[in-house]
Short mmCIF file of C-alpha atoms in Angstrom, two decimals:
data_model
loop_
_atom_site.label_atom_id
_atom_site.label_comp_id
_atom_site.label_asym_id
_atom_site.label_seq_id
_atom_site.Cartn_x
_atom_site.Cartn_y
_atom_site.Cartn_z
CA UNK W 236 100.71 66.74 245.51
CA UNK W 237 103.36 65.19 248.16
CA UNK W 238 107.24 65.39 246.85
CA UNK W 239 109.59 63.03 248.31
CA UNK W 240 113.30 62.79 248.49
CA UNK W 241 114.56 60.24 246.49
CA UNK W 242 116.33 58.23 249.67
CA UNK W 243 119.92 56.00 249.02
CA UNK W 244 119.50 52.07 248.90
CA UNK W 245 121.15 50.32 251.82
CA UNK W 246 122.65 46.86 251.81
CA UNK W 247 119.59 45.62 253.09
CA UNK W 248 118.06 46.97 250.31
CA UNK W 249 119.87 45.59 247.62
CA UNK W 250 119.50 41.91 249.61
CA UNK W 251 115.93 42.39 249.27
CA UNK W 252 116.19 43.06 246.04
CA UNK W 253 117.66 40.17 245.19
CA UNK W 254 115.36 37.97 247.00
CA UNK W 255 112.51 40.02 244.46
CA UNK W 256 114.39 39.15 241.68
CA UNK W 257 114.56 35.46 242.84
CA UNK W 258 110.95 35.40 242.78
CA UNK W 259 110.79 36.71 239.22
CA UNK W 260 112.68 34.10 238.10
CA UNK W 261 110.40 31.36 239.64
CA UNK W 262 107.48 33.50 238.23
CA UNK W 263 109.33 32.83 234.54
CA UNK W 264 109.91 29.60 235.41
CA UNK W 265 106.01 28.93 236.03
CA UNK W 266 105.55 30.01 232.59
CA UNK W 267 104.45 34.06 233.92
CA UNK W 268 106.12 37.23 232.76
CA UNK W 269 109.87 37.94 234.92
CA UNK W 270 108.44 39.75 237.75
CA UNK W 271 108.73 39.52 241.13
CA UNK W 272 108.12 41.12 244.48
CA UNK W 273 108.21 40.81 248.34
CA UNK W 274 107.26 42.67 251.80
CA UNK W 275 109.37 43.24 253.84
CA UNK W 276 108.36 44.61 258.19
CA UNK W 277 109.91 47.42 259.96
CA UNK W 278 112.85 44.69 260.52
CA UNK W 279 113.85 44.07 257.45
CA UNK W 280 112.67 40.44 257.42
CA UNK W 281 110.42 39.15 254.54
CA UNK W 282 106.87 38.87 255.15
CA UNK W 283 105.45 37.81 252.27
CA UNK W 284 106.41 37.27 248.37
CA UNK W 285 104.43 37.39 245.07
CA UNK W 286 105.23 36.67 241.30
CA UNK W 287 103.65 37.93 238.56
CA UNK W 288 100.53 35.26 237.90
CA UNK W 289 98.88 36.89 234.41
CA UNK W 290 99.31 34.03 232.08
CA UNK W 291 98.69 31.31 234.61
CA UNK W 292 95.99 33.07 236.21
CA UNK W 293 94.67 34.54 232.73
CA UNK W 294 94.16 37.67 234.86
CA UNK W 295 95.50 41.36 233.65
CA UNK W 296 96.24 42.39 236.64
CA UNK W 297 97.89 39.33 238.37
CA UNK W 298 101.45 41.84 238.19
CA UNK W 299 103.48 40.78 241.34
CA UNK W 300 103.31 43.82 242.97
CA UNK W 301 99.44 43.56 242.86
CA UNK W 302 99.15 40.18 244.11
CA UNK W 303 101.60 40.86 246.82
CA UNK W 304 99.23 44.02 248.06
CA UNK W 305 96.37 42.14 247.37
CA UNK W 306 97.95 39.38 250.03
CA UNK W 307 99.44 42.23 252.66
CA UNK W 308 96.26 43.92 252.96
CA UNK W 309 94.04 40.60 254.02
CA UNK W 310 97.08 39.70 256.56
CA UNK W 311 98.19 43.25 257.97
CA UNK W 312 96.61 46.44 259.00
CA UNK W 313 97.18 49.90 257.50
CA UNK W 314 99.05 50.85 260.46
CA UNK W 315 101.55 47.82 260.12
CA UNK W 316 101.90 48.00 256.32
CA UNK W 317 103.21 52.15 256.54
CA UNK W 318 105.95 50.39 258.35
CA UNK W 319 106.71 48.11 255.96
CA UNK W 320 108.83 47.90 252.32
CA UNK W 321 107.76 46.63 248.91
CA UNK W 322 110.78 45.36 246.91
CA UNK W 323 110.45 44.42 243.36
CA UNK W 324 112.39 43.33 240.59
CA UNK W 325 110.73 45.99 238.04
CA UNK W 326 109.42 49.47 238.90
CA UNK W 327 105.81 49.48 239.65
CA UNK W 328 103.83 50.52 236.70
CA UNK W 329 100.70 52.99 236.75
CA UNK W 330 98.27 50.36 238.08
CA UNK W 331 100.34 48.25 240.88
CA UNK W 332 101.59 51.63 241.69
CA UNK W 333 97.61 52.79 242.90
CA UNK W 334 97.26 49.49 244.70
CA UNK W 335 101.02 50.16 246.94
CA UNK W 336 99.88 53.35 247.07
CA UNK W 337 96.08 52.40 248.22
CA UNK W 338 97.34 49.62 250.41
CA UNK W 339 98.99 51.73 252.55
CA UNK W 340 102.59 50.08 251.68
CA UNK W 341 105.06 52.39 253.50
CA UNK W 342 108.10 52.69 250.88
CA UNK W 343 109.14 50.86 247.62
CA UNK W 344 112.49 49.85 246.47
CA UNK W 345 113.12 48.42 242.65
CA UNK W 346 115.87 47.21 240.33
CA UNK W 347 114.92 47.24 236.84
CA UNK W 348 113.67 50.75 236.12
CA UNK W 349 110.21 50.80 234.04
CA UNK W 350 112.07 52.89 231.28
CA UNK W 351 114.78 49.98 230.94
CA UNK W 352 112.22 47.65 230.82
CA UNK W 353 110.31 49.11 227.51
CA UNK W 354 114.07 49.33 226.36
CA UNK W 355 114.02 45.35 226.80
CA UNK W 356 110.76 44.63 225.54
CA UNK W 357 110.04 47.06 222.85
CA UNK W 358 106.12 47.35 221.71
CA UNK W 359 105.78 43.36 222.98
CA UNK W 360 101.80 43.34 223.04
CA UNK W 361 102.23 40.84 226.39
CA UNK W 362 103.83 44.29 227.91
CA UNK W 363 102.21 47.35 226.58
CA UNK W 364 104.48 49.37 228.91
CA UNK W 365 103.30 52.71 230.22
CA UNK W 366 105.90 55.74 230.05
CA UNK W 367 104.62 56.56 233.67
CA UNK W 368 106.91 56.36 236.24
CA UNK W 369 105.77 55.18 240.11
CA UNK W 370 106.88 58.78 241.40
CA UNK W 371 104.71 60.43 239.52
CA UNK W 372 101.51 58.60 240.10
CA UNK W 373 102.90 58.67 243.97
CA UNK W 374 103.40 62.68 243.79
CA UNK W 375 99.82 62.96 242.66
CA UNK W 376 98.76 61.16 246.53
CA UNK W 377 98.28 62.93 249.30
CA UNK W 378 100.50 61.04 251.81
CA UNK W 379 104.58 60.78 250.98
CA UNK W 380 106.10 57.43 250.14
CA UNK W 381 109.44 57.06 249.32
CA UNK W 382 110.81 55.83 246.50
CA UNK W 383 114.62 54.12 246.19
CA UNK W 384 115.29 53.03 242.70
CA UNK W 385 116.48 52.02 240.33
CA UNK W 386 119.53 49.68 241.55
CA UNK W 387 121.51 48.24 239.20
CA UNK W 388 120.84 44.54 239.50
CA UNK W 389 122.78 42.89 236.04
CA UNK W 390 120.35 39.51 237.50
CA UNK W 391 117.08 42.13 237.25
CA UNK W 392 117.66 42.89 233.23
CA UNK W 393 119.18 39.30 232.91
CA UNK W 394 115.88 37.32 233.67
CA UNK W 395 114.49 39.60 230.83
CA UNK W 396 116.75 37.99 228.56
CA UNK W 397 114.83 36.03 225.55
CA UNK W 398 111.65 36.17 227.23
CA UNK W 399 110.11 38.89 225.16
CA UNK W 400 111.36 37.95 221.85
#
């Protein structure tokens, strides 16, 4: 069991953020839940971004954060991707948590905190949400990885707004 800090979000970090929640709202606009995420490299500049794709896709696990692994890990190395951040608009639940964490993603930074979001959607069937924070299933690895989060981003609860009703 690795414990980690909890590190302070930078200015970069917050712009990042935003460009994650951008995302989410084209993933909501594509008729997919409000979720969003991108990679950034050691520089800060994005690499790659992913919305969520489970109603278009008719795939469970099409959560942003998966698909945005799922597309790091064909184009980068493990090496690379420890160097790298995963923004999102939502905290990572239980399962896109295992795939940052098995994709070798370096850190993760998130707005919308996962207990805010079950505040949002209640028991929506679409979002069975899982009272399991990313630290925790994190802690449980055996390599650190920071987490930074959540950041209050009014835009990250907004895009929430009438979609789960």
């Amino acid at each position: 069991m690795t414990t980690v800090p909890t590190p302070t979000a930078t200015d970069a970090d917050v712009q990042a953020l935003h460009a994650a929640v951008a995302v989410a709202r084209r993933s909501r606009a594509a008729g997919n839940h409000p979720f969003g995420a991108v990679l950034t490299g050691p520089d800060g500049d994005i690499l790659l971004e992913a919305e969520n794709t489970v109603t278009t896709g008719r795939d469970a696990t099409g959560h942003a954060e998966t698909n945005l692994v799922r597309l790091a890990t064909a184009k980068y190395d493990a090496d690379f991707l420890r160097t790298c951040t995963l923004y999102t608009s939502t905290e990572p639940c239980a399962m896109c948590s295992g795939a940052i964490y098995w994709g070798n993603v370096g850190r993760v930074v998130y707005a919308l905190g996962e207990d805010e979001l079950l505040a949002l959607t209640g028991a929506n069937e679409e979002n069975p949400t899982m009272a399991l924070p990313c630290r925790e299933v994190f802690r449980a690895g055996q390599r650190p990885l920071p987490v930074v989060g959540p950041i209050d981003l009014p835009e990250a609860r907004e895009i929430h707004t009438g979609f789960w009703n």
